[in-house]
PDB file of C-alpha atoms and ligand atoms in Angstrom:
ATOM      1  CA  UNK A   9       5.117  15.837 -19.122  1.00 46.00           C
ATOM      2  CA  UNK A  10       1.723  15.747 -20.229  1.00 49.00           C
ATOM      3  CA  UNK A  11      -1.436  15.507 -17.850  1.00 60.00           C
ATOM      4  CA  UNK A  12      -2.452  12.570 -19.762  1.00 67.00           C
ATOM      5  CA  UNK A  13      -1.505  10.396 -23.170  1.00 78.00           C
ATOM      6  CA  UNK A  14      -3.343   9.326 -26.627  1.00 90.00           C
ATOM      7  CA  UNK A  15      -4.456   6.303 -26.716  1.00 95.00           C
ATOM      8  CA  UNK A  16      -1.391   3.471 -28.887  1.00 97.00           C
ATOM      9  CA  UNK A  17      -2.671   0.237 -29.955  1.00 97.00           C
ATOM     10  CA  UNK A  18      -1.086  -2.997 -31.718  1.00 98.00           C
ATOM     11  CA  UNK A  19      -2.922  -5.392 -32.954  1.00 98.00           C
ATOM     12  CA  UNK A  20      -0.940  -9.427 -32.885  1.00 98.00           C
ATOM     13  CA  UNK A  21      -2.032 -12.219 -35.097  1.00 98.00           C
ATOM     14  CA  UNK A  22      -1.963 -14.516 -32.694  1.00 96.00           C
ATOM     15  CA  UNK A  23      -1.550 -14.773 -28.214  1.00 96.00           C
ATOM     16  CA  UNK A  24       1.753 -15.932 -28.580  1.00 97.00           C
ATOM     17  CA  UNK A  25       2.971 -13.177 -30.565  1.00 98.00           C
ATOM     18  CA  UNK A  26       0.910 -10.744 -27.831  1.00 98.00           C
ATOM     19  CA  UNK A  27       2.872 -12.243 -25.149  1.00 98.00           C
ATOM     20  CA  UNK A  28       6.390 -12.091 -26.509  1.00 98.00           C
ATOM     21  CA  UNK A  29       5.862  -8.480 -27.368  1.00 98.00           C
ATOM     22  CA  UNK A  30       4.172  -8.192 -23.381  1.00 98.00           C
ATOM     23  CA  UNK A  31       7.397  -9.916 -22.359  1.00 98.00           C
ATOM     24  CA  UNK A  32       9.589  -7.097 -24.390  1.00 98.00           C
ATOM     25  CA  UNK A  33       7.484  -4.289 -23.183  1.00 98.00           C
ATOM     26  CA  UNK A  34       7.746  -5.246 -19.641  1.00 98.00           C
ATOM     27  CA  UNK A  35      11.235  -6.193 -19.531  1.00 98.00           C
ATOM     28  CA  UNK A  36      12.327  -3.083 -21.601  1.00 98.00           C
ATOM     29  CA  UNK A  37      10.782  -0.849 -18.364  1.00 98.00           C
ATOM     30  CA  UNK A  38      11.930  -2.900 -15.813  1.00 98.00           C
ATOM     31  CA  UNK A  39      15.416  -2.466 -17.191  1.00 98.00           C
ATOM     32  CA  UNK A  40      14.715   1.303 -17.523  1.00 98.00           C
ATOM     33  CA  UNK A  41      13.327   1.741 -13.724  1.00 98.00           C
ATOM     34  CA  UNK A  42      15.703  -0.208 -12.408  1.00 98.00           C
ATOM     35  CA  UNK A  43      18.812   1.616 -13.759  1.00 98.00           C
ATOM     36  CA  UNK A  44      16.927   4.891 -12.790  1.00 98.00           C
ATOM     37  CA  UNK A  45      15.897   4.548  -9.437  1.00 97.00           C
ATOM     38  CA  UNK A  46      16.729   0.881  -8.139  1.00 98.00           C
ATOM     39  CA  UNK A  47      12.546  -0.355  -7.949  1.00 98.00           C
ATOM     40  CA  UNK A  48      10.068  -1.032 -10.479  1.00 98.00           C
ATOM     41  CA  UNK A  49       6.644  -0.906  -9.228  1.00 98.00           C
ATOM     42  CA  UNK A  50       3.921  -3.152 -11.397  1.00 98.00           C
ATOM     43  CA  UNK A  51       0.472  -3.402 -11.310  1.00 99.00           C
ATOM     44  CA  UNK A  52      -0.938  -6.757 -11.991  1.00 98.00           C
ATOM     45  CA  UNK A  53      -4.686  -7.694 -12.729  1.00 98.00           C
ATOM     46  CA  UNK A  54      -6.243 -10.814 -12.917  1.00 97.00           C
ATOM     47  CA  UNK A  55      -8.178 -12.776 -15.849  1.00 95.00           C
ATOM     48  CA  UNK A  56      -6.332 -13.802 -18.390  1.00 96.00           C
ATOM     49  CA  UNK A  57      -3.451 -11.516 -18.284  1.00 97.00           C
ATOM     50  CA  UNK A  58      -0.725 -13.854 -16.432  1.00 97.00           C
ATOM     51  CA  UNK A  59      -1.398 -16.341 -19.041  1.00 96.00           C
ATOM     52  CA  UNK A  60       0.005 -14.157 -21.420  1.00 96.00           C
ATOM     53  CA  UNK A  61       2.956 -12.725 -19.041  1.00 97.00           C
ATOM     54  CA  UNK A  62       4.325 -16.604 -19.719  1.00 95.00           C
ATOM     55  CA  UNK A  63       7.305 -14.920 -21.742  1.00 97.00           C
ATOM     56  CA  UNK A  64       8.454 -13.109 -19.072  1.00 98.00           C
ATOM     57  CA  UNK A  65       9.393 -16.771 -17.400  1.00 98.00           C
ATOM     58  CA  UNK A  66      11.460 -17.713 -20.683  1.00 97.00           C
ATOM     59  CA  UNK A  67      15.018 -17.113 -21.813  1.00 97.00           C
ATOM     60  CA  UNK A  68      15.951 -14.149 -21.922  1.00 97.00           C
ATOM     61  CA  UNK A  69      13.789 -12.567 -19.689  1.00 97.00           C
ATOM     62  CA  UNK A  70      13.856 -15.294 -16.672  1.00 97.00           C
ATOM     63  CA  UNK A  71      17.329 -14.707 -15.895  1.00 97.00           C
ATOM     64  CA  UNK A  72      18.041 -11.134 -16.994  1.00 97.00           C
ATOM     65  CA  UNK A  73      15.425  -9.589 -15.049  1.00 98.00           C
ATOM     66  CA  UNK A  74      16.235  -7.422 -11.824  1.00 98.00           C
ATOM     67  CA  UNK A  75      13.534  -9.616  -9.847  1.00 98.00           C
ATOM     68  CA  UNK A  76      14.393  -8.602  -6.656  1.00 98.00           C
ATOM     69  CA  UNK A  77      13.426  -5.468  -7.567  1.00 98.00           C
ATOM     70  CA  UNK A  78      10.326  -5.667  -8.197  1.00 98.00           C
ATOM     71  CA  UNK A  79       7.625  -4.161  -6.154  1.00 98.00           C
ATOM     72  CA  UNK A  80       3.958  -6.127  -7.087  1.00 98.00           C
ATOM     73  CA  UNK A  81       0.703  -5.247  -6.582  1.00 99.00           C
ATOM     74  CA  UNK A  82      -2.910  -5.508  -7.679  1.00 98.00           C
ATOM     75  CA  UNK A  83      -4.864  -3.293  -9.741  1.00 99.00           C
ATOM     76  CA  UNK A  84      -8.196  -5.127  -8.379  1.00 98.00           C
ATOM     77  CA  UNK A  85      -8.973  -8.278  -6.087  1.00 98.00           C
ATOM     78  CA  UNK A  86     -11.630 -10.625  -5.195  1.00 98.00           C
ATOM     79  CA  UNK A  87     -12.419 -10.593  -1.899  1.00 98.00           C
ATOM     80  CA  UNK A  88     -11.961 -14.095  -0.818  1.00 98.00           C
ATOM     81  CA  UNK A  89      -9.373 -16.432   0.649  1.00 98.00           C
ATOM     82  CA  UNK A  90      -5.410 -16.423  -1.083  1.00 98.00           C
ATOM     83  CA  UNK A  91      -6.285 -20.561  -1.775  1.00 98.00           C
ATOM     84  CA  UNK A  92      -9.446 -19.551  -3.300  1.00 98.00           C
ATOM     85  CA  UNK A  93      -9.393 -20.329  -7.338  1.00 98.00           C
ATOM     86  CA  UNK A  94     -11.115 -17.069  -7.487  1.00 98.00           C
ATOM     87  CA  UNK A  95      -8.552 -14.723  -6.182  1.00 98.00           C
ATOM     88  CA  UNK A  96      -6.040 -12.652  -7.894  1.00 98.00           C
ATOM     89  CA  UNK A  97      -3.317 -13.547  -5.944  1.00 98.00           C
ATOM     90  CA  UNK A  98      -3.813 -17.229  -6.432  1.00 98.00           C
ATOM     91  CA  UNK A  99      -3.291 -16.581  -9.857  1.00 98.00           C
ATOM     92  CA  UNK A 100      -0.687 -14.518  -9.831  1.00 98.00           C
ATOM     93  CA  UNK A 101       1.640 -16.632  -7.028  1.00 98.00           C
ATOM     94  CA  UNK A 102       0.357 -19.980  -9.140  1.00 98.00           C
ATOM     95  CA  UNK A 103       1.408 -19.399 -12.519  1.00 97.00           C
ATOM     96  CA  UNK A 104       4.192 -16.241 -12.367  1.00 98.00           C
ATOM     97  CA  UNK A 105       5.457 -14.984  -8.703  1.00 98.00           C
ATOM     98  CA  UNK A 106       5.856 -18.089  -7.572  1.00 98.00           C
ATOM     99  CA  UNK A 107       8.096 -18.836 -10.569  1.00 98.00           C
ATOM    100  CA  UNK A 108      10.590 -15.761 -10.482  1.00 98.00           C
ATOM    101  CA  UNK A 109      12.737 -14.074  -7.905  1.00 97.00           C
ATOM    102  CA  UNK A 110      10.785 -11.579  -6.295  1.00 98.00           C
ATOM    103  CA  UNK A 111      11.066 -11.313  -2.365  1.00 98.00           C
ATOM    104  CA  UNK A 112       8.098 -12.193  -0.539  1.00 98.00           C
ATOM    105  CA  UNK A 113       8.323  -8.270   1.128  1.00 98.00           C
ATOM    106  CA  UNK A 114       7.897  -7.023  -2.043  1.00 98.00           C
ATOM    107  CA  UNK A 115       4.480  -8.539  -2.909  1.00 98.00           C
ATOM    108  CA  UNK A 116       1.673  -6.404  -1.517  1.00 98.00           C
ATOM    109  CA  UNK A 117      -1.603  -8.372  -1.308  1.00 98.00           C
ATOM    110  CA  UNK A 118      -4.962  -7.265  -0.163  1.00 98.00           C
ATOM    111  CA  UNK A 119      -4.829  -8.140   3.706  1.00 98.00           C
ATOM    112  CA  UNK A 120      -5.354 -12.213   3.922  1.00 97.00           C
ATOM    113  CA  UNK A 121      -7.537 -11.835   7.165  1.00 98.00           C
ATOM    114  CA  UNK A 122     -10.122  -9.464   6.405  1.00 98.00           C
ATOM    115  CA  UNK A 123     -10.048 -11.249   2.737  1.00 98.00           C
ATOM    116  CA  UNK A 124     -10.906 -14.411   4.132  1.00 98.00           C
ATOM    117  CA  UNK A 125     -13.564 -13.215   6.246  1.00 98.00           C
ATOM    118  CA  UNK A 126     -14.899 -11.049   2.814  1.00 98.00           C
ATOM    119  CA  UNK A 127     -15.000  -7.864   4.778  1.00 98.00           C
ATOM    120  CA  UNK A 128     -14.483  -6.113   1.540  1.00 98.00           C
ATOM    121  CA  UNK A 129     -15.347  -2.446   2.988  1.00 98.00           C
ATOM    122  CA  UNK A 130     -11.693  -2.921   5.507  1.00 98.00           C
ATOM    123  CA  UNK A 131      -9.829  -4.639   2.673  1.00 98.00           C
ATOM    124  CA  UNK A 132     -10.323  -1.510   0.725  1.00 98.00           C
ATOM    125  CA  UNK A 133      -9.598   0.462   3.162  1.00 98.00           C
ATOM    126  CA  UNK A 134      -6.240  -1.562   4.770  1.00 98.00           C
ATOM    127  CA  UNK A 135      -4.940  -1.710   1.382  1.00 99.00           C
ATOM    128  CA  UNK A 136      -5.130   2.270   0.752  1.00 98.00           C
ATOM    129  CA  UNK A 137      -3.121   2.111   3.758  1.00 98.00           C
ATOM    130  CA  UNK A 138      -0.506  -0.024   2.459  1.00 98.00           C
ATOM    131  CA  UNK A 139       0.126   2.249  -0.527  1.00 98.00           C
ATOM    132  CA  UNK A 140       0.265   5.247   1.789  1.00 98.00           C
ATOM    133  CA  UNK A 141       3.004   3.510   3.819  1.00 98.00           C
ATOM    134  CA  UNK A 142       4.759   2.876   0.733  1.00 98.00           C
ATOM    135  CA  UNK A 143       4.917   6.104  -0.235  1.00 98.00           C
ATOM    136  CA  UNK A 144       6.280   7.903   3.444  1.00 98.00           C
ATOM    137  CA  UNK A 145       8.715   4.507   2.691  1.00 98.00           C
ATOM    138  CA  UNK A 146       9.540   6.351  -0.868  1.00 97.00           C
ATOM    139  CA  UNK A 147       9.181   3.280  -2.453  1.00 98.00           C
ATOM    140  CA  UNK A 148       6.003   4.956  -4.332  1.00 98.00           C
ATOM    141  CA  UNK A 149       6.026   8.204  -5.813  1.00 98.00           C
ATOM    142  CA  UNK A 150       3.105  10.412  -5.398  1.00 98.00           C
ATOM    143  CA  UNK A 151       2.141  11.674  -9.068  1.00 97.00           C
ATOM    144  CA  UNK A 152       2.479  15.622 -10.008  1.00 95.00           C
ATOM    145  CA  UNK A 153      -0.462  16.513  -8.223  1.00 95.00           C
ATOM    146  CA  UNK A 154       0.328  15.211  -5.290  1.00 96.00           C
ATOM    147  CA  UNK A 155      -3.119  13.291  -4.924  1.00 97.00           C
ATOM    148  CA  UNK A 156      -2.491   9.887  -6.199  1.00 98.00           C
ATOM    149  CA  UNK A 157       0.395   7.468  -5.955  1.00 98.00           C
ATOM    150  CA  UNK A 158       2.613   6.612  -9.103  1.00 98.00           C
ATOM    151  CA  UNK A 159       3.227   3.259 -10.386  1.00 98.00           C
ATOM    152  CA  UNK A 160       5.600   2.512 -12.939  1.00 98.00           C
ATOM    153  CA  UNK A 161       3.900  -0.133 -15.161  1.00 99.00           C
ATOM    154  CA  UNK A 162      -0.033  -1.292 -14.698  1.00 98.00           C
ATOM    155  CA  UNK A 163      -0.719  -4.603 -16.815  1.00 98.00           C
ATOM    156  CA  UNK A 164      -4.296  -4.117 -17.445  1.00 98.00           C
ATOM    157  CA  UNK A 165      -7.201  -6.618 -18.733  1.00 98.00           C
ATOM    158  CA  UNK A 166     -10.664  -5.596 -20.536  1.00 98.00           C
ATOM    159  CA  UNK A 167     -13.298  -7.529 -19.659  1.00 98.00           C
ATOM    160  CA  UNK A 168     -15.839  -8.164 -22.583  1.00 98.00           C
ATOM    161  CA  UNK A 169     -18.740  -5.655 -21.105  1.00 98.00           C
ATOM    162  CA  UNK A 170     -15.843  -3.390 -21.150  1.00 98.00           C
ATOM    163  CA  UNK A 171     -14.906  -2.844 -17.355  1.00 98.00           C
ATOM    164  CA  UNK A 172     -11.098  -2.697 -16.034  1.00 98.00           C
ATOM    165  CA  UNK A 173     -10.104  -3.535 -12.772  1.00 98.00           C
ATOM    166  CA  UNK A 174     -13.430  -3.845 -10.607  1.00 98.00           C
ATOM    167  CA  UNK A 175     -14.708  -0.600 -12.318  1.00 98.00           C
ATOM    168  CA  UNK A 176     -17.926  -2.051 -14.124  1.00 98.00           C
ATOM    169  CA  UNK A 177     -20.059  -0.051 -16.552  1.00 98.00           C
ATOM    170  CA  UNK A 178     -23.033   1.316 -14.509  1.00 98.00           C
ATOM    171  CA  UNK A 179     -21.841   0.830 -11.166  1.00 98.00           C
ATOM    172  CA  UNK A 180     -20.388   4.021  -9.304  1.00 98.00           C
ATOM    173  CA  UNK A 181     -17.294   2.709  -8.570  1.00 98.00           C
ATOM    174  CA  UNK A 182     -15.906   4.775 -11.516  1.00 98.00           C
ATOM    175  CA  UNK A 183     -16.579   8.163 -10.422  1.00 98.00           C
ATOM    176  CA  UNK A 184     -14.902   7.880  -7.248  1.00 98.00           C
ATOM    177  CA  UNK A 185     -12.077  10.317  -6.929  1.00 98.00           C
ATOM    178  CA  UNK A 186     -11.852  10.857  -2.959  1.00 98.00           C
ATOM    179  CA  UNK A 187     -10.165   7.479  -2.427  1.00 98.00           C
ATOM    180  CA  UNK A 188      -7.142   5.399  -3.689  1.00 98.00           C
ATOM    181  CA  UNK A 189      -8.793   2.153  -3.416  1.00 99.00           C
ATOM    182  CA  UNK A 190     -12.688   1.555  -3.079  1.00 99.00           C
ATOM    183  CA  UNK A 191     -14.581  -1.886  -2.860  1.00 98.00           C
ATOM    184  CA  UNK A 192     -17.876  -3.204  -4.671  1.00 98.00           C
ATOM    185  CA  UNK A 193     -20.168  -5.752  -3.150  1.00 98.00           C
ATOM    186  CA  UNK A 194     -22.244  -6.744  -6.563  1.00 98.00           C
ATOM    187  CA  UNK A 195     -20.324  -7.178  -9.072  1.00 98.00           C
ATOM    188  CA  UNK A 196     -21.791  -8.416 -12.042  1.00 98.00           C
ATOM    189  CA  UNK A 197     -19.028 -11.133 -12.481  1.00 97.00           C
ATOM    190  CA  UNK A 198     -18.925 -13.198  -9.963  1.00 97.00           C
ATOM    191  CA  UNK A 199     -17.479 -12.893  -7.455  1.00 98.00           C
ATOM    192  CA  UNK A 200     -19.384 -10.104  -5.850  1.00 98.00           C
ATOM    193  CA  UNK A 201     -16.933  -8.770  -3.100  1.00 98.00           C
ATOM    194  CA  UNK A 202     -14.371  -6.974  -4.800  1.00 98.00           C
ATOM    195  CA  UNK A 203     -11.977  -4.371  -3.995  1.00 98.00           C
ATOM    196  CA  UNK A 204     -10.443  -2.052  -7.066  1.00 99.00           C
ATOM    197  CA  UNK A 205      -7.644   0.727  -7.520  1.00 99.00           C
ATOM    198  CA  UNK A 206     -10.331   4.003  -8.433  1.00 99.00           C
ATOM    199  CA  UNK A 207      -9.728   5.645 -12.029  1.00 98.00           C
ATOM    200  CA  UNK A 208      -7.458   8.408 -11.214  1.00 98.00           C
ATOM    201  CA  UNK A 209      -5.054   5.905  -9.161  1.00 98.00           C
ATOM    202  CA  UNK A 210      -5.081   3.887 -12.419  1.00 98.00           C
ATOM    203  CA  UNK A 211      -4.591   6.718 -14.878  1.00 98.00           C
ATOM    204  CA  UNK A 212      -1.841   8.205 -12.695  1.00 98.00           C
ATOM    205  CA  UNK A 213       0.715   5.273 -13.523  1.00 98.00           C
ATOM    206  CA  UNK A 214       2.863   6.477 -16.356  1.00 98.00           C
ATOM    207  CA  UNK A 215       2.820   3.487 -18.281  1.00 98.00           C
ATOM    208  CA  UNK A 216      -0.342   1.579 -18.300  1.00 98.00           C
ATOM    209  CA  UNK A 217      -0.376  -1.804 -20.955  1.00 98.00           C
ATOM    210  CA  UNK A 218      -4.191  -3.049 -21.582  1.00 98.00           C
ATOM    211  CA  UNK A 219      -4.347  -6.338 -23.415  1.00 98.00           C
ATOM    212  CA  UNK A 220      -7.490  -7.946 -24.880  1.00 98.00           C
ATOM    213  CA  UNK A 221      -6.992 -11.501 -26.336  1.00 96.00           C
ATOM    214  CA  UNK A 222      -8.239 -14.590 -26.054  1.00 94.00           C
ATOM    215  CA  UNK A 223     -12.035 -13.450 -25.769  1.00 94.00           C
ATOM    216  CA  UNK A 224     -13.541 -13.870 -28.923  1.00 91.00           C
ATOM    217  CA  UNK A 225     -17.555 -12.925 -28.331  1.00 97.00           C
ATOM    218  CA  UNK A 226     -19.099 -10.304 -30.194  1.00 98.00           C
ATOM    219  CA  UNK A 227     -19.488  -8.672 -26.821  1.00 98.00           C
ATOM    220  CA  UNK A 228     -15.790  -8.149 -26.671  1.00 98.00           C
ATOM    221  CA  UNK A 229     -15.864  -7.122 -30.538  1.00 98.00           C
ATOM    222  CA  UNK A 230     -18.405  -4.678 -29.793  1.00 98.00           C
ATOM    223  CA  UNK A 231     -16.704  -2.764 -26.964  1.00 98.00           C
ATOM    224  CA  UNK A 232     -13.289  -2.437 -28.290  1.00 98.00           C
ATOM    225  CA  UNK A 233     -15.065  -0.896 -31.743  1.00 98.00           C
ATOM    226  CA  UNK A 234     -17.151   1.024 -28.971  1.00 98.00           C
ATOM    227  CA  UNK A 235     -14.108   2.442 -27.246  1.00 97.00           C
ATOM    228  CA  UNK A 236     -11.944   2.930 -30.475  1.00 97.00           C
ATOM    229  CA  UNK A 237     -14.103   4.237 -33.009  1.00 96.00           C
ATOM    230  CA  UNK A 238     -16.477   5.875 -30.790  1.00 96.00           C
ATOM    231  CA  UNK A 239     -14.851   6.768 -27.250  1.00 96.00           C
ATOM    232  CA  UNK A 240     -17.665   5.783 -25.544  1.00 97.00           C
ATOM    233  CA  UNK A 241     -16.960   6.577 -21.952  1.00 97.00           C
ATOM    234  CA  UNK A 242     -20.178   4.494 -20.485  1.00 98.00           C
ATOM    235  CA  UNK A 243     -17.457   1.523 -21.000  1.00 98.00           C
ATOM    236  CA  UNK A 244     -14.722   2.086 -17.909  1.00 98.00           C
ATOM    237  CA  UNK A 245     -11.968   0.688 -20.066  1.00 98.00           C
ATOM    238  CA  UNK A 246     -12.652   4.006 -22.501  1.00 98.00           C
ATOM    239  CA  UNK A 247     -11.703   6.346 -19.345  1.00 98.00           C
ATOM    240  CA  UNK A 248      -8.160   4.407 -19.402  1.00 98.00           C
ATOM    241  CA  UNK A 249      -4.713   6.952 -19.870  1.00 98.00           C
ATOM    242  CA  UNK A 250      -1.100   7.422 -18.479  1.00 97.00           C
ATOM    243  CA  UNK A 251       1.200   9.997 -17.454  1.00 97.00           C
ATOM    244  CA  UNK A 252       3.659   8.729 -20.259  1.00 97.00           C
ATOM    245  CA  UNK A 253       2.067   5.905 -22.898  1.00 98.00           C
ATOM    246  CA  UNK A 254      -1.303   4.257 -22.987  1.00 98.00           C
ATOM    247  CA  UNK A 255      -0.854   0.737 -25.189  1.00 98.00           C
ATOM    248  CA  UNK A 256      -3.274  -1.284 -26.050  1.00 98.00           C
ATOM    249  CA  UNK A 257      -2.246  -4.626 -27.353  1.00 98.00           C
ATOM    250  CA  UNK A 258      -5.145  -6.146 -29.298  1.00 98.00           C
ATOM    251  CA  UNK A 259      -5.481 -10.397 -31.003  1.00 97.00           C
ATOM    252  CA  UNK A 260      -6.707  -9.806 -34.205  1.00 97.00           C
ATOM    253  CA  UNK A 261     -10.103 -11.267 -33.757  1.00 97.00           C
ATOM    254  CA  UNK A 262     -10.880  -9.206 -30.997  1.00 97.00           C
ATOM    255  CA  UNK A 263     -10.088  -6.183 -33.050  1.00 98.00           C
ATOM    256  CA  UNK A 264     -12.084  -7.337 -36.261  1.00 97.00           C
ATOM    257  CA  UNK A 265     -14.917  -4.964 -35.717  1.00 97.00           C
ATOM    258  CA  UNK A 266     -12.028  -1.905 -36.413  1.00 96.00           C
TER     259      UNK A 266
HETATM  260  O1  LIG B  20     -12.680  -9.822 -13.051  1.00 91.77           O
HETATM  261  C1  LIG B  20     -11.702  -9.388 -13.621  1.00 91.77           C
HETATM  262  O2  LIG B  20     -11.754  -9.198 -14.975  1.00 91.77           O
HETATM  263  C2  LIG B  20     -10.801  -8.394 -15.678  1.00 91.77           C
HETATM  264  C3  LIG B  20     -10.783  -8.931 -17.102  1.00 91.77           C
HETATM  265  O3  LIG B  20     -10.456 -10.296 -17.041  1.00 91.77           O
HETATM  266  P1  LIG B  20     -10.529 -11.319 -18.273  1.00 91.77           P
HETATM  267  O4  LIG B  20     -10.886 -12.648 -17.628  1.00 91.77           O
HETATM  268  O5  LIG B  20     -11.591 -10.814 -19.209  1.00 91.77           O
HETATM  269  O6  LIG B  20      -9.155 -11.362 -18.884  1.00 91.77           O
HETATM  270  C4  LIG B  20      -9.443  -8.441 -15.004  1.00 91.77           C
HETATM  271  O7  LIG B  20      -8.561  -7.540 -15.610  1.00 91.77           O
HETATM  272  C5  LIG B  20      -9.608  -8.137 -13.535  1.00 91.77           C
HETATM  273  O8  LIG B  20      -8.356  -8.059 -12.877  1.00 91.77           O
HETATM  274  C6  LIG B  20     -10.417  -9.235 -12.917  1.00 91.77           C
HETATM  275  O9  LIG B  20     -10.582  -9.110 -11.511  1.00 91.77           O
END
């Protein structure tokens, strides 16, 4: 297998033709893990990516799926409290988890407490742990390398200054290589407590899915010609690969500058 994978991109007319073809993608590799080793491990994000995951909780997706085996996680949280509009998991449980059969043991937030009390230093830290117990559980794989754990499927968001995850341009969150998951305390979007998987945890996964929709500003425009025409790695989201496929599913508007 190769260390890492070109970059694949579609671009859809519309959202609703993005999401049924996020619905296919997904359901076509949960069928695949699930027949191959009983557990599919996926990587959520936040923004507006569970919006478009709304095909997943429609026929025939809803009630083929092998829910229960499902293991969820985050690819980046806000450090706050799980009622807080702000939070990841809010979002997630709200509009999709909460809506399919996925046991409760199978979810793995960042740790309520220390989230709550926006220690973001111990939330990074307690949920590096959590992976590591997964993986003496063997319910992750480590990757080839033996560094890094293995997930599956990441659903991925770019945000229109290009960052993924809580990797921001600038910030030095991006070069770290020495953790699994490290935290920010100023990030430029609000809010500023943040914890995020680091960039070789994310390009370890061997099938990461990045969609950009929705966000019509030039900004967005911009970075997506930025990352496509010119690789620019000062954007994080230009850094993104996979063990097996990197796709990048694209609205047409946002992809007008390519
Ligand atoms: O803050 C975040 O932003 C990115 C992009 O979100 P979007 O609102 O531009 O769709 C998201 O992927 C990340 O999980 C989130 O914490």
């Amino acid at each position: 297998m190769a260390e890492t994978t070109q970059r694949k991109w579609h671009v859809f007319p519309s959202k609703d033709e993005l999401s049924v073809a996020m619905a296919k993608y997904t359901a076509h590799l949960s069928e695949k893990f699930c027949k191959e080793k009983g557990i599919f491990t996926v990587v959520l994000s936040g923004g507006g990516l569970i919006d478009w995951l709304c095909k997943l909780l429609e026929a025939p997706y809803k009630d083929s799926i092998e829910w229960s085996k499902w293991h969820v996680f985050w690819v980046d949280e806000r450090v706050c409290s799980y009622e807080d509009p702000d939070s990841n998991y809010k979002l997630a449980m709200d509009g999709f988890l909460s809506k399919v059969g996925i046991p409760n043991e199978n979810i793995h937030a960042i740790d309520k407490h220390y989230a709550a009390d926006g220690d973001a230093e111990h939330c990074a830290a307690l949920y590096e742990e959590c992976l590591r117990n997964l993986v003496k559980e063997k319910i992750l794989p480590l990757c080839p390398s033996g560094k890094y754990p293995q997930f599956d499927l990441q659903l991925l968001g770019m945000g229109p200054d290009g960052h993924m995850a809580s990797l921001f341009p600038g910030h030095p969150q991006i070069n770290v290589k020495d953790k699994w998951v490290t935290h920010i305390t100023d990030s430029p979007k609000l809010p500023p407590k943040r914890i995020t998987f680091t960039l070789p945890v994310i390009n370890s996964a061997l099938y990461n899915l990045m969609a950009v929709c929705d966000d019509h500003t030039e900004q967005c425009q911009r970075s997506i010609a930025e990352i496509f025409k010119h690789n620019n790695l000062a954007l994080p989201s230009a850094h993104l690969t996979a063990r097996v496929e990197t796709m990048w599913y694209l609205d047409k508007e946002v992809a007008s500058l390519l």
